[in-house]
Amino acid sequence: PCMLPDGNLIYCSDALTGSPQVMYMDMKTGKHHRLTDGKGVCSSPSYCQKNNSIVYSRRVGKDYQLCMMNLSDDQRK
């Protein structure tokens, strides 16, 4: 998991899809939502404060790829 500067949390969970996904949790409200689309295994998020984004690994076929997501673009917060 990674703690964001605002105190919220980015972590991985398989609770919603049965396959690990990158999740966002608002620590004040306790609400959380999935950031990744539920397809494939997503894990190991790391946060970059400079551009407010995360990089994570995603399994595609038999290989793992690095993916990036800008958190400013996430409309579900």
C-alpha atoms as a printed R data frame, in Angstrom:
   type eleno elety resid chain resno       x       y       z
1  ATOM     1    CA   PRO     A     1   0.000   0.000   0.000
2  ATOM     2    CA   CYS     A     2   1.006   3.662  -0.358
3  ATOM     3    CA   MET     A     3  -0.152   6.602   1.664
4  ATOM     4    CA   LEU     A     4  -0.960   9.694  -0.379
5  ATOM     5    CA   PRO     A     5   0.015  13.188   0.828
6  ATOM     6    CA   ASP     A     6  -3.647  13.891   1.697
7  ATOM     7    CA   GLY     A     7  -3.695  10.880   4.052
8  ATOM     8    CA   ASN     A     8  -5.689   8.607   1.728
9  ATOM     9    CA   LEU     A     9  -4.505   5.166   0.705
10 ATOM    10    CA   ILE     A    10  -3.741   3.260  -2.495
11 ATOM    11    CA   TYR     A    11  -3.631  -0.510  -2.004
12 ATOM    12    CA   CYS     A    12  -4.355  -3.858  -3.684
13 ATOM    13    CA   SER     A    13  -7.299  -6.129  -2.956
14 ATOM    14    CA   ASP     A    14  -8.985  -9.110  -4.571
15 ATOM    15    CA   ALA     A    15 -12.233  -8.689  -2.613
16 ATOM    16    CA   LEU     A    16 -14.313  -7.228  -5.470
17 ATOM    17    CA   THR     A    17 -13.157  -9.301  -8.450
18 ATOM    18    CA   GLY     A    18 -11.328 -12.349  -7.074
19 ATOM    19    CA   SER     A    19  -8.186 -11.031  -8.763
20 ATOM    20    CA   PRO     A    20  -5.882  -8.385  -7.207
21 ATOM    21    CA   GLN     A    21  -6.796  -4.848  -8.270
22 ATOM    22    CA   VAL     A    22  -5.522  -1.375  -7.354
23 ATOM    23    CA   MET     A    23  -7.892   0.350  -4.925
24 ATOM    24    CA   TYR     A    24  -8.291   3.878  -3.515
25 ATOM    25    CA   MET     A    25  -9.534   4.522   0.041
26 ATOM    26    CA   ASP     A    26 -10.649   7.830   1.494
27 ATOM    27    CA   MET     A    27  -9.421   7.462   5.074
28 ATOM    28    CA   LYS     A    28 -11.839  10.093   6.444
29 ATOM    29    CA   THR     A    29 -15.011   8.501   5.100
30 ATOM    30    CA   GLY     A    30 -13.846   4.888   4.844
31 ATOM    31    CA   LYS     A    31 -15.169   4.734   1.268
32 ATOM    32    CA   HIS     A    32 -13.109   2.899  -1.302
33 ATOM    33    CA   HIS     A    33 -13.283   2.128  -4.995
34 ATOM    34    CA   ARG     A    34 -11.388   0.188  -7.606
35 ATOM    35    CA   LEU     A    35  -9.004   2.191  -9.795
36 ATOM    36    CA   THR     A    36  -8.203  -0.595 -12.268
37 ATOM    37    CA   ASP     A    37 -10.782  -2.189 -14.563
38 ATOM    38    CA   GLY     A    38 -10.964  -5.628 -12.935
39 ATOM    39    CA   LYS     A    39  -9.278  -7.459 -15.819
40 ATOM    40    CA   GLY     A    40  -6.090  -9.324 -14.991
41 ATOM    41    CA   VAL     A    41  -3.870  -9.154 -11.941
42 ATOM    42    CA   CYS     A    42  -2.847  -5.634 -10.886
43 ATOM    43    CA   SER     A    43  -0.442  -5.075  -8.017
44 ATOM    44    CA   SER     A    44   2.406  -3.122  -6.454
45 ATOM    45    CA   PRO     A    45   1.183   0.485  -6.763
46 ATOM    46    CA   SER     A    46   3.722   3.226  -6.204
47 ATOM    47    CA   TYR     A    47   2.826   6.934  -5.975
48 ATOM    48    CA   CYS     A    48   4.562   9.901  -7.656
49 ATOM    49    CA   GLN     A    49   3.692  13.182  -5.975
50 ATOM    50    CA   LYS     A    50   5.239  15.312  -8.735
51 ATOM    51    CA   ASN     A    51   2.554  14.360 -11.277
52 ATOM    52    CA   ASN     A    52  -0.090  12.878  -8.908
53 ATOM    53    CA   SER     A    53   0.063   9.476 -10.558
54 ATOM    54    CA   ILE     A    54   0.628   5.851  -9.691
55 ATOM    55    CA   VAL     A    55   2.564   3.174 -11.494
56 ATOM    56    CA   TYR     A    56   1.571  -0.454 -10.956
57 ATOM    57    CA   SER     A    57   2.219  -3.860 -12.485
58 ATOM    58    CA   ARG     A    58  -0.439  -5.626 -14.536
59 ATOM    59    CA   ARG     A    59  -0.389  -9.159 -15.869
60 ATOM    60    CA   VAL     A    60  -1.036  -9.326 -19.606
61 ATOM    61    CA   GLY     A    61  -0.973 -12.892 -20.845
62 ATOM    62    CA   LYS     A    62   2.072 -14.508 -19.258
63 ATOM    63    CA   ASP     A    63   3.962 -11.246 -18.829
64 ATOM    64    CA   TYR     A    64   3.772  -8.332 -16.426
65 ATOM    65    CA   GLN     A    65   3.745  -4.769 -17.724
66 ATOM    66    CA   LEU     A    66   4.135  -1.452 -15.928
67 ATOM    67    CA   CYS     A    67   1.089   0.791 -16.218
68 ATOM    68    CA   MET     A    68   0.625   4.397 -15.173
69 ATOM    69    CA   MET     A    69  -2.525   6.176 -14.027
70 ATOM    70    CA   ASN     A    70  -2.933   9.879 -13.338
71 ATOM    71    CA   LEU     A    71  -5.051  10.216 -10.192
72 ATOM    72    CA   SER     A    72  -6.240  13.669 -11.261
73 ATOM    73    CA   ASP     A    73  -8.166  11.950 -14.083
74 ATOM    74    CA   ASP     A    74 -10.035   9.623 -11.706
75 ATOM    75    CA   GLN     A    75 -13.625  10.926 -11.620
76 ATOM    76    CA   ARG     A    76 -14.820   8.438  -8.959
77 ATOM    77    CA   LYS     A    77 -13.232  10.158  -5.953
